[in-house]
Amino acid sequence: MSNYEKMMERTKWFREDRFGMFIHWGLYTIPARGEWIRCSEKMSKEKYEEYFNEFYPTQYDPKKWARLAKTAGMKYAVMTAKHHDGFCLFDSKYTEYKSTNTKAKRDLIREYVEAFRAEGIKVGIYYSLIDWHHDDYPHYGDMYHPMRDNEAFKDVKHDFKNYLKYMHNQIEELVTNYGKIDLMWFDFSYGDMVGEKWEATKIVELVRKHQPGILIDNRMGSAGNNMMAGGIRDEEPCIYAGDFASPEKIIPIEPIKNKAGKQIPWEACVTMNDNWGYSSKDKNFKSPETLIKTLVNCVSKDGNLLLNVGPNSKGEIPEESVDILESIGKWMRYNSDSIYGCGSSCYEKPQWGRYTQKGNKLYAHILEEPIGPVYFEGMKESIEKARFLKDGSELKVETPWNAEEYKDYGFITLPSHAFKTNYPVVVELTIK
């Protein structure tokens, strides 16, 4: 099998599940000004370590998180084991900078993995390639390090090989000590810190040695918009090109394809508000309606949605996020057939919404209440039957008296109660 064929085989479940939970959690929840606080405020290591001494998430209950994810209709999850600040939420023997050495004295990743797996949710682990805590990670002159322009670090020498050994050792811990891991989410490459700078081939070989069927994102082989030769868009991607593309806070205009025009699995990672990590002043939450439409938009273009939550320092998911996920779950309860296992359609995008498709089932997501019936261009003779997905009731395909000039159009009149909310209304069409 070619590398492309292996990628498509591995991602079969991923392209079925379509909807996942992203979890950003760490020491940065205490200052509560976002996960990049050390970088944005150029905070010293010593100052930031004050939060290590304070970290005590007494309300952390991953079983509760897992139940919430399941309620929302999420099929997989990805949680930060280590973010750019270098703090480890797992019990690594290679550092003292870890959750088991805080007041919590808990391996937070182990508890997460066990809780989500118990609910039937596939588990993924996020691991930052970057580490602002490690002494051998580049400081002065780096693009993002908090001490990037601090003259005191100008002549300090760093043994990057030593950092790579540390990083590889920790990655091996994560793929050997926690049972089956479904996905590794590495973050991120930039400038010349990309590809073999991380010894990416060795990382992939190490990960797949212990977890043969695991999925790996594309961020070791991609630095921003700079897609390297052998990257995921190439006809024959290299070993560390990744199994899926990972656009951030943006939905592609159309399905992502490689240079040969073949489908590439992808996943848009999206925040509920403006930050990944908990920010006490960030109340700019997106509505459930917007996020459901975003999920539909992703699936209609052969993509997934990885929707983020940022628990606070106590270990609680904010009430706003809980309410949003419960609302999404209510919609998914009736309409998940139009999401799971679906992808793009062979029919053109309609003016009134989006199509998703699974075999001969075409799902019409109507995003705004129409004046009169909903029309299906060129489909009058190809629709075998139609039903209102929410309750399964039959819908007639007909041509009303005021639309007789549109000879090849099918028209469906929806129930009057269909548009009582701003959520997408879904009609399932069986195509002949």
CSV table of C-alpha atoms in Angstrom, one decimal:
chain,number,residue,atom,x,y,z
A,1,MET,CA,0.0,0.0,0.0
A,2,SER,CA,1.1,3.5,-0.7
A,3,ASN,CA,1.5,6.0,2.2
A,4,TYR,CA,-1.7,7.7,1.0
A,5,GLU,CA,-3.6,4.4,1.0
A,6,LYS,CA,-2.3,3.6,4.5
A,7,MET,CA,-3.4,7.1,5.7
A,8,MET,CA,-6.9,6.6,4.3
A,9,GLU,CA,-7.2,3.2,6.0
A,10,ARG,CA,-6.0,4.5,9.3
A,11,THR,CA,-8.4,7.4,9.2
A,12,LYS,CA,-11.5,5.4,8.5
A,13,TRP,CA,-12.9,5.8,12.0
A,14,PHE,CA,-11.9,9.4,12.1
A,15,ARG,CA,-13.9,10.1,9.0
A,16,GLU,CA,-16.9,8.3,10.5
A,17,ASP,CA,-16.9,10.0,13.9
A,18,ARG,CA,-16.6,13.6,12.6
A,19,PHE,CA,-17.0,15.4,16.0
A,20,GLY,CA,-14.5,15.6,18.8
A,21,MET,CA,-13.7,17.5,22.0
A,22,PHE,CA,-10.4,19.5,22.4
A,23,ILE,CA,-9.3,20.2,26.0
A,24,HIS,CA,-6.7,22.8,26.9
A,25,TRP,CA,-5.8,22.7,30.6
A,26,GLY,CA,-2.8,23.6,32.6
A,27,LEU,CA,-1.1,26.1,34.9
A,28,TYR,CA,-2.2,29.1,32.7
A,29,THR,CA,-5.7,28.7,34.1
A,30,ILE,CA,-4.6,30.3,37.4
A,31,PRO,CA,-3.7,33.7,35.9
A,32,ALA,CA,-6.7,33.0,33.6
A,33,ARG,CA,-5.4,35.2,30.7
A,34,GLY,CA,-5.1,32.5,28.1
A,35,GLU,CA,-2.6,29.7,27.4
A,36,TRP,CA,0.0,31.9,25.7
A,37,ILE,CA,0.5,34.1,28.8
A,38,ARG,CA,4.2,33.4,29.2
A,39,CYS,CA,4.9,34.4,25.6
A,40,SER,CA,2.6,37.4,25.4
A,41,GLU,CA,3.7,38.9,28.7
A,42,LYS,CA,7.3,37.7,28.4
A,43,MET,CA,6.9,36.2,31.8
A,44,SER,CA,10.0,34.8,33.6
A,45,LYS,CA,10.3,31.1,34.4
A,46,GLU,CA,10.5,32.0,38.1
A,47,LYS,CA,7.3,34.1,38.0
A,48,TYR,CA,5.4,31.4,36.2
A,49,GLU,CA,6.5,28.7,38.6
A,50,GLU,CA,4.5,30.4,41.3
A,51,TYR,CA,1.4,28.9,39.6
A,52,PHE,CA,2.9,25.5,39.8
A,53,ASN,CA,2.9,25.8,43.6
A,54,GLU,CA,-0.7,27.0,43.5
A,55,PHE,CA,-2.2,24.4,41.1
A,56,TYR,CA,-4.8,22.3,43.0
A,57,PRO,CA,-7.7,21.3,40.8
A,58,THR,CA,-10.0,19.9,43.5
A,59,GLN,CA,-13.1,19.8,41.2
A,60,TYR,CA,-11.4,17.8,38.4
A,61,ASP,CA,-13.8,15.0,37.5
A,62,PRO,CA,-12.9,13.6,34.1
A,63,LYS,CA,-15.9,11.3,34.3
A,64,LYS,CA,-18.1,14.3,34.3
A,65,TRP,CA,-16.2,15.8,31.3
A,66,ALA,CA,-16.6,12.5,29.4
A,67,ARG,CA,-20.3,12.3,30.1
A,68,LEU,CA,-20.7,15.9,28.8
A,69,ALA,CA,-18.7,15.0,25.6
A,70,LYS,CA,-21.0,12.0,25.0
A,71,THR,CA,-24.1,14.1,25.6
A,72,ALA,CA,-22.9,16.6,23.0
A,73,GLY,CA,-22.4,13.7,20.5
A,74,MET,CA,-18.6,13.9,20.5
A,75,LYS,CA,-17.0,10.6,19.5
A,76,TYR,CA,-13.4,11.4,20.3
A,77,ALA,CA,-11.3,13.7,22.5
A,78,VAL,CA,-7.9,15.3,22.6
A,79,MET,CA,-6.4,16.7,25.8
A,80,THR,CA,-3.2,18.6,26.4
A,81,ALA,CA,-0.6,16.4,28.1
A,82,LYS,CA,2.0,19.2,27.8
A,83,HIS,CA,1.4,22.7,26.3
A,84,HIS,CA,4.1,25.2,25.3
A,85,ASP,CA,4.8,26.1,28.9
A,86,GLY,CA,6.3,22.7,29.5
A,87,PHE,CA,4.1,21.7,32.4
A,88,CYS,CA,3.1,18.0,32.2
A,89,LEU,CA,-0.3,16.8,33.2
A,90,PHE,CA,1.1,13.2,33.4
A,91,ASP,CA,3.5,11.4,35.6
A,92,SER,CA,6.7,11.6,33.5
A,93,LYS,CA,9.9,10.2,35.1
A,94,TYR,CA,11.9,12.7,33.0
A,95,THR,CA,10.8,15.9,34.8
A,96,GLU,CA,9.8,17.2,38.2
A,97,TYR,CA,7.6,19.8,36.4
A,98,LYS,CA,4.4,17.7,36.5
A,99,SER,CA,0.9,17.4,38.0
A,100,THR,CA,1.9,14.6,40.4
A,101,ASN,CA,4.3,17.0,42.1
A,102,THR,CA,1.7,19.7,42.6
A,103,LYS,CA,-0.8,19.8,45.5
A,104,ALA,CA,-3.1,17.7,43.2
A,105,LYS,CA,-0.7,14.7,43.3
A,106,ARG,CA,-2.6,13.2,40.4
A,107,ASP,CA,-1.8,11.9,37.0
A,108,LEU,CA,-4.4,14.0,35.2
A,109,ILE,CA,-3.9,12.3,31.8
A,110,ARG,CA,-4.3,8.8,33.2
A,111,GLU,CA,-7.7,9.8,34.7
A,112,TYR,CA,-8.8,11.5,31.5
A,113,VAL,CA,-7.9,8.4,29.3
A,114,GLU,CA,-9.7,6.0,31.6
A,115,ALA,CA,-12.8,8.2,32.0
A,116,PHE,CA,-13.3,8.9,28.3
A,117,ARG,CA,-12.5,5.3,27.3
A,118,ALA,CA,-15.1,4.1,29.7
A,119,GLU,CA,-17.8,6.2,27.9
A,120,GLY,CA,-16.8,4.7,24.5
A,121,ILE,CA,-15.0,7.9,23.4
A,122,LYS,CA,-11.7,7.5,21.5
A,123,VAL,CA,-8.8,9.2,23.3
A,124,GLY,CA,-6.2,11.5,21.8
A,125,ILE,CA,-3.3,13.2,23.4
A,126,TYR,CA,-1.9,16.7,22.6
A,127,TYR,CA,1.8,17.1,23.1
A,128,SER,CA,3.7,20.4,22.4
A,129,LEU,CA,6.9,20.1,20.5
A,130,ILE,CA,7.8,23.5,22.0
A,131,ASP,CA,8.9,23.8,25.6
A,132,TRP,CA,9.5,27.1,27.3
A,133,HIS,CA,10.4,25.5,30.6
A,134,HIS,CA,13.2,23.2,29.4
A,135,ASP,CA,16.7,24.8,29.7
A,136,ASP,CA,17.8,23.3,26.4
A,137,TYR,CA,15.0,24.7,24.3
A,138,PRO,CA,16.1,27.8,22.3
A,139,HIS,CA,15.5,31.0,24.3
A,140,TYR,CA,17.1,34.2,22.9
A,141,GLY,CA,16.3,34.7,19.2
A,142,ASP,CA,13.5,32.1,19.1
A,143,MET,CA,10.3,33.3,17.5
A,144,TYR,CA,8.1,32.7,20.5
A,145,HIS,CA,10.1,32.0,23.6
A,146,PRO,CA,9.2,34.3,26.5
A,147,MET,CA,13.0,35.3,26.7
A,148,ARG,CA,13.3,35.7,23.0
A,149,ASP,CA,14.6,39.3,23.2
A,150,ASN,CA,16.0,39.2,26.8
A,151,GLU,CA,19.7,40.2,26.5
A,152,ALA,CA,20.5,38.2,29.6
A,153,PHE,CA,20.0,35.0,27.5
A,154,LYS,CA,21.9,36.2,24.4
A,155,ASP,CA,25.0,34.1,25.1
A,156,VAL,CA,23.5,31.2,27.0
A,157,LYS,CA,24.2,27.9,25.3
A,158,HIS,CA,21.5,25.3,24.8
A,159,ASP,CA,21.9,21.6,23.9
A,160,PHE,CA,19.0,21.1,21.6
A,161,LYS,CA,19.9,17.4,21.2
A,162,ASN,CA,19.4,17.0,24.9
A,163,TYR,CA,16.0,18.6,24.6
A,164,LEU,CA,15.1,16.2,21.7
A,165,LYS,CA,16.1,13.2,23.8
A,166,TYR,CA,13.8,14.5,26.6
A,167,MET,CA,10.9,15.1,24.2
A,168,HIS,CA,11.2,11.7,22.5
A,169,ASN,CA,11.4,10.0,25.9
A,170,GLN,CA,8.2,11.7,27.0
A,171,ILE,CA,6.4,10.8,23.8
A,172,GLU,CA,7.4,7.2,24.4
A,173,GLU,CA,5.9,7.4,27.9
A,174,LEU,CA,2.6,8.6,26.5
A,175,VAL,CA,2.3,5.9,23.9
A,176,THR,CA,3.3,3.0,26.3
A,177,ASN,CA,1.9,3.8,29.7
A,178,TYR,CA,-1.7,4.6,29.0
A,179,GLY,CA,-3.1,1.7,27.0
A,180,LYS,CA,-4.5,2.2,23.5
A,181,ILE,CA,-4.2,5.8,22.3
A,182,ASP,CA,-6.2,6.6,19.2
A,183,LEU,CA,-4.6,9.9,18.2
A,184,MET,CA,-1.4,12.0,18.8
A,185,TRP,CA,-1.8,15.7,18.2
A,186,PHE,CA,1.6,17.4,18.0
A,187,ASP,CA,1.8,21.2,18.1
A,188,PHE,CA,3.5,23.0,16.4
A,189,SER,CA,6.2,23.8,13.7
A,190,TYR,CA,7.3,27.3,12.8
A,191,GLY,CA,10.1,28.9,10.8
A,192,ASP,CA,13.0,26.4,10.5
A,193,MET,CA,11.7,24.4,13.5
A,194,VAL,CA,9.9,21.9,11.4
A,195,GLY,CA,10.3,18.3,10.1
A,196,GLU,CA,13.6,16.7,10.9
A,197,LYS,CA,14.5,19.6,13.3
A,198,TRP,CA,12.3,17.6,15.7
A,199,GLU,CA,13.7,14.3,14.3
A,200,ALA,CA,10.2,13.7,13.1
A,201,THR,CA,10.9,10.5,11.3
A,202,LYS,CA,12.1,8.9,14.6
A,203,ILE,CA,9.0,10.3,16.4
A,204,VAL,CA,6.6,8.7,14.0
A,205,GLU,CA,8.6,5.4,14.0
A,206,LEU,CA,8.6,5.4,17.8
A,207,VAL,CA,4.9,6.2,18.0
A,208,ARG,CA,3.8,3.6,15.4
A,209,LYS,CA,6.1,0.9,17.0
A,210,HIS,CA,3.9,1.0,20.1
A,211,GLN,CA,0.6,2.2,18.6
A,212,PRO,CA,0.5,0.8,15.0
A,213,GLY,CA,-3.0,2.1,14.2
A,214,ILE,CA,-2.7,5.5,15.8
A,215,LEU,CA,-3.5,8.8,14.0
A,216,ILE,CA,-1.0,11.6,13.9
A,217,ASP,CA,-1.7,15.2,12.9
A,218,ASN,CA,0.3,17.1,10.3
A,219,ARG,CA,2.0,19.7,12.4
A,220,MET,CA,5.4,18.2,12.5
A,221,GLY,CA,5.6,18.5,8.7
A,222,SER,CA,3.9,21.9,8.3
A,223,ALA,CA,5.0,25.3,9.5
A,224,GLY,CA,2.1,27.7,9.1
A,225,ASN,CA,1.3,28.1,5.4
A,226,ASN,CA,4.7,26.6,4.5
A,227,MET,CA,3.8,23.1,3.2
A,228,MET,CA,7.1,21.2,2.9
A,229,ALA,CA,8.0,18.8,0.1
A,230,GLY,CA,6.6,15.5,1.0
A,231,GLY,CA,3.8,17.1,3.1
A,232,ILE,CA,0.3,15.9,3.4
A,233,ARG,CA,-0.8,17.6,0.2
A,234,ASP,CA,1.8,15.8,-1.9
A,235,GLU,CA,0.8,12.7,-4.0
A,236,GLU,CA,3.1,10.6,-2.0
A,237,PRO,CA,3.5,12.2,1.5
A,238,CYS,CA,6.5,11.5,3.7
A,239,ILE,CA,6.4,9.5,6.9
A,240,TYR,CA,5.8,12.5,9.1
A,241,ALA,CA,3.4,14.3,6.8
A,242,GLY,CA,0.5,13.3,9.1
A,243,ASP,CA,-2.8,11.5,8.7
A,244,PHE,CA,-5.0,14.7,8.6
A,245,ALA,CA,-4.7,18.4,8.0
A,246,SER,CA,-5.5,20.7,11.0
A,247,PRO,CA,-6.7,24.1,10.0
A,248,GLU,CA,-7.1,26.3,13.1
A,249,LYS,CA,-10.0,28.7,13.7
A,250,ILE,CA,-10.9,28.6,10.0
A,251,ILE,CA,-13.1,26.4,7.9
A,252,PRO,CA,-11.7,25.6,4.4
A,253,ILE,CA,-13.7,27.0,1.5
A,254,GLU,CA,-13.8,23.6,-0.1
A,255,PRO,CA,-12.7,20.0,0.6
A,256,ILE,CA,-9.0,19.7,1.1
A,257,LYS,CA,-7.3,17.6,-1.6
A,258,ASN,CA,-3.7,16.6,-2.5
A,259,LYS,CA,-1.9,17.5,-5.7
A,260,ALA,CA,-3.4,14.5,-7.4
A,261,GLY,CA,-6.9,15.7,-6.6
A,262,LYS,CA,-7.5,13.0,-4.0
A,263,GLN,CA,-9.3,13.6,-0.7
A,264,ILE,CA,-7.2,14.5,2.4
A,265,PRO,CA,-8.8,14.0,5.8
A,266,TRP,CA,-9.0,17.2,7.8
A,267,GLU,CA,-10.1,18.5,11.1
A,268,ALA,CA,-10.8,22.2,12.0
A,269,CYS,CA,-10.0,23.0,15.6
A,270,VAL,CA,-12.2,25.8,16.9
A,271,THR,CA,-12.6,27.6,20.2
A,272,MET,CA,-15.9,28.3,21.8
A,273,ASN,CA,-14.9,31.8,22.7
A,274,ASP,CA,-11.6,33.5,21.7
A,275,ASN,CA,-9.0,31.5,23.8
A,276,TRP,CA,-8.0,27.9,24.0
A,277,GLY,CA,-7.0,28.0,27.7
A,278,TYR,CA,-9.3,29.4,30.3
A,279,SER,CA,-9.6,33.2,30.3
A,280,SER,CA,-11.8,34.7,33.0
A,281,LYS,CA,-12.6,37.9,31.0
A,282,ASP,CA,-13.3,36.1,27.7
A,283,LYS,CA,-17.1,35.9,27.5
A,284,ASN,CA,-17.3,36.0,23.7
A,285,PHE,CA,-18.9,32.6,23.4
A,286,LYS,CA,-20.2,31.5,20.0
A,287,SER,CA,-23.9,30.4,20.0
A,288,PRO,CA,-24.9,26.8,19.8
A,289,GLU,CA,-26.5,27.6,16.4
A,290,THR,CA,-23.2,28.9,15.0
A,291,LEU,CA,-21.3,25.9,16.2
A,292,ILE,CA,-23.8,23.4,14.9
A,293,LYS,CA,-23.7,25.2,11.5
A,294,THR,CA,-19.9,25.0,11.7
A,295,LEU,CA,-20.1,21.3,12.3
A,296,VAL,CA,-22.4,20.9,9.3
A,297,ASN,CA,-20.1,23.1,7.2
A,298,CYS,CA,-17.1,20.9,8.1
A,299,VAL,CA,-18.8,17.6,7.3
A,300,SER,CA,-20.2,18.9,4.0
A,301,LYS,CA,-16.5,19.4,2.9
A,302,ASP,CA,-15.3,16.0,4.2
A,303,GLY,CA,-13.9,17.5,7.4
A,304,ASN,CA,-14.2,17.0,11.2
A,305,LEU,CA,-14.8,19.6,13.9
A,306,LEU,CA,-12.6,19.5,17.1
A,307,LEU,CA,-14.4,21.9,19.4
A,308,ASN,CA,-12.4,23.2,22.4
A,309,VAL,CA,-13.3,23.6,26.1
A,310,GLY,CA,-11.0,25.4,28.5
A,311,PRO,CA,-11.6,24.2,32.1
A,312,ASN,CA,-10.7,26.6,34.9
A,313,SER,CA,-8.0,26.0,37.5
A,314,LYS,CA,-10.4,24.1,39.8
A,315,GLY,CA,-11.0,21.6,37.0
A,316,GLU,CA,-14.5,22.8,36.0
A,317,ILE,CA,-15.6,23.3,32.5
A,318,PRO,CA,-17.2,26.8,32.3
A,319,GLU,CA,-21.0,26.9,32.6
A,320,GLU,CA,-21.3,28.7,29.2
A,321,SER,CA,-19.4,25.8,27.6
A,322,VAL,CA,-21.6,23.2,29.3
A,323,ASP,CA,-24.8,25.0,28.2
A,324,ILE,CA,-23.5,25.1,24.6
A,325,LEU,CA,-22.5,21.4,24.5
A,326,GLU,CA,-25.9,20.4,26.0
A,327,SER,CA,-27.7,22.4,23.3
A,328,ILE,CA,-25.6,20.8,20.6
A,329,GLY,CA,-26.4,17.5,22.1
A,330,LYS,CA,-30.1,18.1,21.8
A,331,TRP,CA,-29.7,18.8,18.1
A,332,MET,CA,-27.4,15.8,17.6
A,333,ARG,CA,-29.9,13.5,19.3
A,334,TYR,CA,-32.3,13.8,16.4
A,335,ASN,CA,-29.9,14.7,13.5
A,336,SER,CA,-26.7,12.8,14.1
A,337,ASP,CA,-27.5,10.5,11.1
A,338,SER,CA,-26.6,13.6,8.9
A,339,ILE,CA,-23.2,13.9,10.6
A,340,TYR,CA,-21.7,10.4,11.5
A,341,GLY,CA,-20.3,8.7,8.5
A,342,CYS,CA,-21.2,11.5,6.2
A,343,GLY,CA,-19.1,13.6,3.9
A,344,SER,CA,-19.4,15.9,0.9
A,345,SER,CA,-22.1,15.4,-1.7
A,346,CYS,CA,-22.0,14.9,-5.5
A,347,TYR,CA,-24.6,17.7,-5.7
A,348,GLU,CA,-23.7,21.4,-5.7
A,349,LYS,CA,-24.1,23.4,-2.5
A,350,PRO,CA,-27.6,24.8,-2.4
A,351,GLN,CA,-28.3,28.5,-1.8
A,352,TRP,CA,-30.3,27.7,1.3
A,353,GLY,CA,-27.8,25.6,3.2
A,354,ARG,CA,-25.5,22.5,2.9
A,355,TYR,CA,-25.6,18.9,1.8
A,356,THR,CA,-24.0,16.0,3.5
A,357,GLN,CA,-24.2,12.5,2.1
A,358,LYS,CA,-23.8,8.9,3.1
A,359,GLY,CA,-24.4,6.4,0.3
A,360,ASN,CA,-27.8,7.0,-1.3
A,361,LYS,CA,-28.9,9.2,1.7
A,362,LEU,CA,-28.6,12.9,1.0
A,363,TYR,CA,-29.1,15.2,4.0
A,364,ALA,CA,-30.3,18.7,3.3
A,365,HIS,CA,-29.3,21.1,6.0
A,366,ILE,CA,-31.6,24.1,5.7
A,367,LEU,CA,-30.0,27.0,7.5
A,368,GLU,CA,-32.7,29.6,7.2
A,369,GLU,CA,-36.5,29.5,7.0
A,370,PRO,CA,-37.6,29.7,3.4
A,371,ILE,CA,-40.5,31.6,1.8
A,372,GLY,CA,-42.6,28.7,0.6
A,373,PRO,CA,-41.3,25.2,0.0
A,374,VAL,CA,-37.6,24.2,-0.2
A,375,TYR,CA,-36.5,23.5,-3.7
A,376,PHE,CA,-34.1,20.9,-5.0
A,377,GLU,CA,-32.7,21.8,-8.3
A,378,GLY,CA,-32.5,19.1,-11.0
A,379,MET,CA,-33.7,16.4,-8.5
A,380,LYS,CA,-37.4,16.0,-9.2
A,381,GLU,CA,-37.0,12.5,-10.7
A,382,SER,CA,-34.1,11.3,-8.6
A,383,ILE,CA,-35.6,11.6,-5.1
A,384,GLU,CA,-37.2,8.3,-4.1
A,385,LYS,CA,-38.5,9.5,-0.7
A,386,ALA,CA,-38.0,12.2,1.9
A,387,ARG,CA,-38.5,12.5,5.6
A,388,PHE,CA,-38.1,15.1,8.3
A,389,LEU,CA,-35.1,13.8,10.2
A,390,LYS,CA,-36.1,15.1,13.6
A,391,ASP,CA,-39.2,12.9,13.9
A,392,GLY,CA,-38.9,10.6,10.9
A,393,SER,CA,-42.2,11.8,9.3
A,394,GLU,CA,-42.7,11.5,5.6
A,395,LEU,CA,-42.4,14.6,3.4
A,396,LYS,CA,-44.0,14.8,0.0
A,397,VAL,CA,-41.9,15.8,-3.1
A,398,GLU,CA,-44.2,17.8,-5.4
A,399,THR,CA,-44.4,20.8,-7.7
A,400,PRO,CA,-46.7,23.5,-6.3
A,401,TRP,CA,-49.0,25.5,-8.6
A,402,ASN,CA,-46.8,28.6,-8.3
A,403,ALA,CA,-43.6,26.7,-9.4
A,404,GLU,CA,-44.7,24.8,-12.5
A,405,GLU,CA,-42.2,26.7,-14.6
A,406,TYR,CA,-39.3,24.9,-12.7
A,407,LYS,CA,-39.9,21.5,-14.5
A,408,ASP,CA,-36.9,19.6,-13.1
A,409,TYR,CA,-37.0,20.9,-9.5
A,410,GLY,CA,-38.3,18.9,-6.6
A,411,PHE,CA,-40.2,20.9,-3.9
A,412,ILE,CA,-40.8,20.0,-0.2
A,413,THR,CA,-43.0,21.9,2.2
A,414,LEU,CA,-41.7,21.6,5.7
A,415,PRO,CA,-43.9,21.4,8.9
A,416,SER,CA,-44.8,24.8,10.4
A,417,HIS,CA,-43.0,23.9,13.6
A,418,ALA,CA,-39.7,23.1,11.9
A,419,PHE,CA,-38.2,26.6,12.3
A,420,LYS,CA,-39.0,27.4,15.9
A,421,THR,CA,-35.3,27.6,16.5
A,422,ASN,CA,-32.3,28.9,14.5
A,423,TYR,CA,-30.8,25.4,14.4
A,424,PRO,CA,-30.3,23.7,11.0
A,425,VAL,CA,-33.4,21.8,9.9
A,426,VAL,CA,-32.5,18.5,8.3
A,427,VAL,CA,-34.4,16.6,5.6
A,428,GLU,CA,-33.2,13.1,4.6
A,429,LEU,CA,-33.6,12.3,0.9
A,430,THR,CA,-33.3,8.8,-0.4
A,431,ILE,CA,-31.8,9.0,-3.9
A,432,LYS,CA,-32.8,6.5,-6.5
